[in-house]
Tab-separated table of C-alpha atoms in Angstrom:
chain	number	residue	atom	x	y	z
A	1	UNK	CA	-258.160	-139.735	113.166
A	2	UNK	CA	-258.916	-137.030	110.583
A	3	UNK	CA	-257.176	-135.301	107.992
A	4	UNK	CA	-255.453	-132.956	109.051
A	5	UNK	CA	-255.779	-130.840	105.860
A	6	UNK	CA	-259.357	-130.284	106.714
A	7	UNK	CA	-260.111	-126.364	106.796
A	8	UNK	CA	-262.363	-125.099	109.208
A	9	UNK	CA	-265.394	-122.968	108.116
A	10	UNK	CA	-263.898	-119.653	107.605
A	11	UNK	CA	-260.445	-121.369	106.095
A	12	UNK	CA	-258.068	-120.340	109.244
A	13	UNK	CA	-257.387	-123.800	111.227
A	14	UNK	CA	-257.085	-123.755	115.125
A	15	UNK	CA	-254.841	-126.164	116.865
A	16	UNK	CA	-255.237	-126.759	120.849
A	17	UNK	CA	-252.201	-126.792	123.278
A	18	UNK	CA	-252.609	-128.636	126.447
A	19	UNK	CA	-249.554	-128.494	129.019
A	20	UNK	CA	-250.618	-131.402	131.204
A	21	UNK	CA	-246.437	-131.286	132.666
A	22	UNK	CA	-247.487	-130.318	136.636
A	23	UNK	CA	-247.799	-131.981	139.009
A	24	UNK	CA	-250.708	-130.391	141.427
A	25	UNK	CA	-249.501	-130.893	144.522
A	26	UNK	CA	-252.699	-128.626	145.872
A	27	UNK	CA	-254.632	-131.835	144.938
A	28	UNK	CA	-252.073	-133.474	147.231
A	29	UNK	CA	-249.863	-136.835	146.590
A	30	UNK	CA	-250.862	-139.069	144.075
A	31	UNK	CA	-251.015	-138.675	140.718
A	32	UNK	CA	-250.688	-135.889	138.734
A	33	UNK	CA	-253.352	-133.128	138.976
A	34	UNK	CA	-254.125	-133.781	134.725
A	35	UNK	CA	-254.541	-137.570	135.346
A	36	UNK	CA	-256.818	-136.912	138.643
A	37	UNK	CA	-259.810	-139.011	138.087
A	38	UNK	CA	-263.185	-136.802	136.949
A	39	UNK	CA	-266.807	-138.848	136.979
A	40	UNK	CA	-264.341	-141.696	136.743
A	41	UNK	CA	-261.955	-139.886	133.827
A	42	UNK	CA	-258.953	-138.717	134.040
A	43	UNK	CA	-259.254	-134.475	134.131
A	44	UNK	CA	-256.898	-134.163	131.045
A	45	UNK	CA	-259.359	-136.642	128.999
A	46	UNK	CA	-262.385	-133.897	129.831
A	47	UNK	CA	-260.249	-130.899	129.138
A	48	UNK	CA	-258.611	-132.962	125.490
A	49	UNK	CA	-262.637	-133.728	124.856
A	50	UNK	CA	-263.844	-129.812	125.823
A	51	UNK	CA	-261.074	-127.918	123.049
A	52	UNK	CA	-262.142	-130.881	120.787
A	53	UNK	CA	-265.552	-130.316	121.173
A	54	UNK	CA	-265.301	-127.213	119.026
A	55	UNK	CA	-265.398	-127.910	115.075
A	56	UNK	CA	-263.121	-124.938	114.884
A	57	UNK	CA	-260.515	-127.349	116.662
A	58	UNK	CA	-258.798	-130.088	114.471
A	59	UNK	CA	-255.709	-131.060	116.286
A	60	UNK	CA	-254.927	-131.074	119.861
A	61	UNK	CA	-251.268	-131.711	121.113
A	62	UNK	CA	-251.136	-133.190	124.524
A	63	UNK	CA	-247.926	-131.743	126.503
A	64	UNK	CA	-247.202	-134.667	128.585
A	65	UNK	CA	-244.490	-134.889	131.842
A	66	UNK	CA	-241.004	-135.340	130.713
A	67	UNK	CA	-241.293	-139.004	131.319
A	68	UNK	CA	-244.960	-139.766	130.938
A	69	UNK	CA	-245.406	-138.932	126.979
A	70	UNK	CA	-246.304	-142.686	126.326
A	71	UNK	CA	-248.743	-143.056	129.131
A	72	UNK	CA	-250.697	-139.624	127.687
A	73	UNK	CA	-250.944	-141.399	124.691
A	74	UNK	CA	-252.006	-144.725	125.590
A	75	UNK	CA	-254.188	-142.970	127.880
A	76	UNK	CA	-256.068	-140.888	124.782
A	77	UNK	CA	-255.933	-144.325	122.516
A	78	UNK	CA	-257.883	-145.779	125.226
A	79	UNK	CA	-260.774	-143.025	125.440
A	80	UNK	CA	-263.369	-142.227	123.022
A	81	UNK	CA	-262.119	-138.863	121.120
A	82	UNK	CA	-264.257	-137.035	118.234
A	83	UNK	CA	-262.492	-138.507	115.030
A	84	UNK	CA	-262.732	-135.207	112.919
A	85	UNK	CA	-260.083	-133.837	115.252
A	86	UNK	CA	-255.876	-134.772	115.498
A	87	UNK	CA	-254.398	-135.765	118.558
A	88	UNK	CA	-250.513	-135.823	119.402
A	89	UNK	CA	-248.659	-135.984	122.553
A	90	UNK	CA	-244.899	-134.174	123.445
A	91	UNK	CA	-242.937	-134.430	126.381
A	92	UNK	CA	-242.964	-130.891	128.614
A	93	UNK	CA	-240.264	-128.982	130.146
A	94	UNK	CA	-239.904	-128.173	133.696
A	95	UNK	CA	-242.153	-125.346	133.483
A	96	UNK	CA	-245.396	-123.935	132.192
A	97	UNK	CA	-244.076	-121.633	130.060
A	98	UNK	CA	-241.704	-123.703	128.417
A	99	UNK	CA	-244.347	-126.955	128.279
A	100	UNK	CA	-246.145	-124.251	125.937
A	101	UNK	CA	-243.292	-123.612	123.375
A	102	UNK	CA	-242.392	-127.013	122.897
A	103	UNK	CA	-245.844	-127.625	122.026
A	104	UNK	CA	-245.520	-124.893	120.316
A	105	UNK	CA	-243.245	-126.534	118.496
A	106	UNK	CA	-244.830	-129.750	117.691
A	107	UNK	CA	-247.736	-127.582	115.641
A	108	UNK	CA	-247.872	-128.648	111.831
A	109	UNK	CA	-247.393	-125.520	109.204
A	110	UNK	CA	-250.883	-123.991	108.418
A	111	UNK	CA	-252.634	-123.394	111.860
A	112	UNK	CA	-253.052	-119.860	111.983
A	113	UNK	CA	-254.839	-119.566	115.604
A	114	UNK	CA	-253.570	-121.810	118.914
A	115	UNK	CA	-255.157	-121.976	122.186
A	116	UNK	CA	-253.545	-122.664	124.898
A	117	UNK	CA	-255.877	-124.302	128.018
A	118	UNK	CA	-255.539	-125.462	130.979
A	119	UNK	CA	-255.654	-129.427	131.714
A	120	UNK	CA	-256.929	-128.187	135.067
A	121	UNK	CA	-260.023	-126.411	133.729
A	122	UNK	CA	-261.789	-129.434	132.045
A	123	UNK	CA	-265.376	-128.449	131.974
A	124	UNK	CA	-265.418	-125.392	130.384
A	125	UNK	CA	-268.417	-125.235	127.387
A	126	UNK	CA	-267.556	-125.372	123.544
A	127	UNK	CA	-269.576	-121.966	123.320
A	128	UNK	CA	-266.352	-120.217	125.654
A	129	UNK	CA	-264.006	-121.930	123.117
A	130	UNK	CA	-265.912	-120.354	119.771
A	131	UNK	CA	-266.194	-117.417	121.500
A	132	UNK	CA	-262.365	-116.983	122.022
A	133	UNK	CA	-261.682	-118.589	118.286
A	134	UNK	CA	-264.217	-116.316	116.965
A	135	UNK	CA	-262.417	-113.045	118.474
A	136	UNK	CA	-258.704	-114.162	116.931
A	137	UNK	CA	-260.175	-114.168	113.684
A	138	UNK	CA	-261.670	-111.010	113.793
A	139	UNK	CA	-258.688	-109.359	114.088
A	140	UNK	CA	-257.000	-110.015	117.731
A	141	UNK	CA	-253.860	-111.217	118.368
A	142	UNK	CA	-254.376	-112.321	121.699
A	143	UNK	CA	-258.286	-112.882	123.779
A	144	UNK	CA	-259.414	-114.591	127.108
A	145	UNK	CA	-262.145	-115.141	128.360
A	146	UNK	CA	-262.880	-113.678	131.817
A	147	UNK	CA	-265.713	-113.696	134.745
A	148	UNK	CA	-266.054	-110.197	136.931
A	149	UNK	CA	-265.185	-111.090	140.161
A	150	UNK	CA	-267.613	-111.896	143.138
A	151	UNK	CA	-265.720	-110.823	145.850
A	152	UNK	CA	-263.795	-107.347	147.144
A	153	UNK	CA	-260.451	-107.694	146.027
A	154	UNK	CA	-257.519	-106.681	148.173
A	155	UNK	CA	-254.146	-105.644	147.360
A	156	UNK	CA	-251.287	-106.642	150.800
A	157	UNK	CA	-248.078	-106.402	151.870
A	158	UNK	CA	-247.079	-110.264	152.446
A	159	UNK	CA	-246.414	-111.219	155.827
A	160	UNK	CA	-242.993	-112.200	156.310
A	161	UNK	CA	-243.877	-115.836	158.090
A	162	UNK	CA	-247.331	-117.451	156.522
A	163	UNK	CA	-250.168	-116.438	158.919
A	164	UNK	CA	-249.172	-113.795	159.940
A	165	UNK	CA	-251.653	-110.833	159.366
A	166	UNK	CA	-250.921	-108.552	156.342
A	167	UNK	CA	-251.135	-105.366	155.877
A	168	UNK	CA	-253.767	-103.460	153.272
A	169	UNK	CA	-251.907	-100.996	150.717
A	170	UNK	CA	-254.862	-100.920	148.358
A	171	UNK	CA	-258.868	-101.703	147.508
A	172	UNK	CA	-258.595	-101.942	143.099
A	173	UNK	CA	-261.910	-100.645	141.854
A	174	UNK	CA	-263.908	-104.278	141.624
A	175	UNK	CA	-265.961	-103.364	138.507
A	176	UNK	CA	-262.675	-103.052	136.496
A	177	UNK	CA	-260.748	-106.159	137.454
A	178	UNK	CA	-261.836	-109.466	135.970
A	179	UNK	CA	-260.923	-113.261	136.748
A	180	UNK	CA	-258.864	-114.938	133.691
A	181	UNK	CA	-259.940	-119.069	132.303
A	182	UNK	CA	-258.709	-120.700	129.213
A	183	UNK	CA	-258.702	-121.555	126.467
A	184	UNK	CA	-257.080	-118.352	125.703
A	185	UNK	CA	-256.525	-117.909	121.774
A	186	UNK	CA	-253.607	-116.331	120.194
A	187	UNK	CA	-252.783	-115.948	116.232
A	188	UNK	CA	-250.290	-117.916	115.926
A	189	UNK	CA	-247.196	-115.564	114.856
A	190	UNK	CA	-247.491	-113.378	118.020
A	191	UNK	CA	-247.951	-116.552	120.242
A	192	UNK	CA	-244.478	-117.736	118.549
A	193	UNK	CA	-243.117	-114.318	118.385
A	194	UNK	CA	-243.967	-113.391	122.694
A	195	UNK	CA	-242.455	-117.183	123.545
A	196	UNK	CA	-239.407	-116.324	121.574
A	197	UNK	CA	-239.012	-112.512	123.365
A	198	UNK	CA	-240.305	-112.804	126.724
A	199	UNK	CA	-237.932	-114.311	129.334
A	200	UNK	CA	-240.103	-113.498	132.505
A	201	UNK	CA	-242.017	-116.247	134.567
A	202	UNK	CA	-245.394	-115.323	133.906
A	203	UNK	CA	-248.518	-117.289	134.873
A	204	UNK	CA	-250.152	-117.000	131.390
A	205	UNK	CA	-249.364	-116.592	127.787
A	206	UNK	CA	-251.228	-113.570	127.694
A	207	UNK	CA	-248.905	-111.487	129.950
A	208	UNK	CA	-246.907	-112.322	127.292
A	209	UNK	CA	-248.352	-111.155	124.363
A	210	UNK	CA	-248.979	-107.844	126.744
A	211	UNK	CA	-245.265	-107.708	127.461
A	212	UNK	CA	-245.146	-107.190	123.499
A	213	UNK	CA	-246.767	-104.453	123.658
A	214	UNK	CA	-250.346	-105.757	121.764
A	215	UNK	CA	-253.828	-105.426	122.900
A	216	UNK	CA	-255.330	-108.288	124.475
A	217	UNK	CA	-259.007	-108.423	124.851
A	218	UNK	CA	-261.698	-110.666	126.970
A	219	UNK	CA	-264.387	-112.417	125.929
A	220	UNK	CA	-267.218	-113.261	128.694
A	221	UNK	CA	-266.126	-116.821	130.226
A	222	UNK	CA	-267.773	-119.107	132.034
A	223	UNK	CA	-268.728	-120.247	135.697
A	224	UNK	CA	-268.378	-123.996	134.823
A	225	UNK	CA	-264.595	-123.243	133.619
A	226	UNK	CA	-263.254	-122.542	136.992
A	227	UNK	CA	-259.644	-124.518	137.356
A	228	UNK	CA	-259.733	-127.605	139.855
A	229	UNK	CA	-257.205	-126.993	141.885
A	230	UNK	CA	-257.896	-128.651	145.683
A	231	UNK	CA	-259.984	-130.809	146.529
A	232	UNK	CA	-263.143	-129.005	146.810
A	233	UNK	CA	-262.523	-127.779	143.234
A	234	UNK	CA	-263.059	-131.637	142.250
A	235	UNK	CA	-266.325	-132.562	144.393
A	236	UNK	CA	-267.830	-128.886	142.626
A	237	UNK	CA	-266.671	-130.808	139.664
A	238	UNK	CA	-268.724	-134.143	140.062
A	239	UNK	CA	-271.304	-132.349	140.831
A	240	UNK	CA	-271.403	-130.067	137.215
A	241	UNK	CA	-270.966	-133.170	135.838
A	242	UNK	CA	-274.285	-135.165	137.513
A	243	UNK	CA	-276.254	-131.697	136.780
A	244	UNK	CA	-274.654	-132.669	133.022
A	245	UNK	CA	-275.821	-135.702	132.624
A	246	UNK	CA	-279.338	-135.082	133.726
A	247	UNK	CA	-279.738	-132.327	131.490
A	248	UNK	CA	-278.658	-133.939	128.683
A	249	UNK	CA	-281.063	-137.567	129.596
A	250	UNK	CA	-278.585	-139.910	130.895
């Protein structure tokens, strides 16, 4: 593995934290979602490689299930990963928020920029990763990649029981909405302060920074950075990998 004292070209050093402690119930019974095979390789390995593909990322921290850190460490050791990047596995918590915090706690001194990436987004292109890092380097405390919405969105009054009709209460203007992806990028001190300050159960780390009253900015995401949540997503991910193999000539 590489010497972690190596500076990035800009003088800032970047680490990626990948929370991978979830069970992934929507994919059905079996292995945790992050360990499901995609083209014969666990999704987690694809996600780790996607972060390490950026030359700016010098360290990837994988936050494993609380009782599965040894298994995940063995998994990483068994797959070819870029030698210029260091890798660390730490046990996670009961929630995604707690797992990210534990990943942050494991970062060494000298890391200025932190990416937080979903293990279930295994195919994010390196250009998207680099765009997020660059926006943080340019001064944004928090950056998210996102895409415009293809569908009209309705705000509803939730039904009392699953499957019952739900009354529509509003139709937000689609042009003002974005579907957020990962990796989300942060100034390290800002993200640490957010995790120390915000106790609400939030769905992404950028929301925590918003609650500090700080500006979060959006950079263009990518259609291949979709989240693998349901069985059909696995089919789509396999198709993307097949197309990449064809384009790359192997």
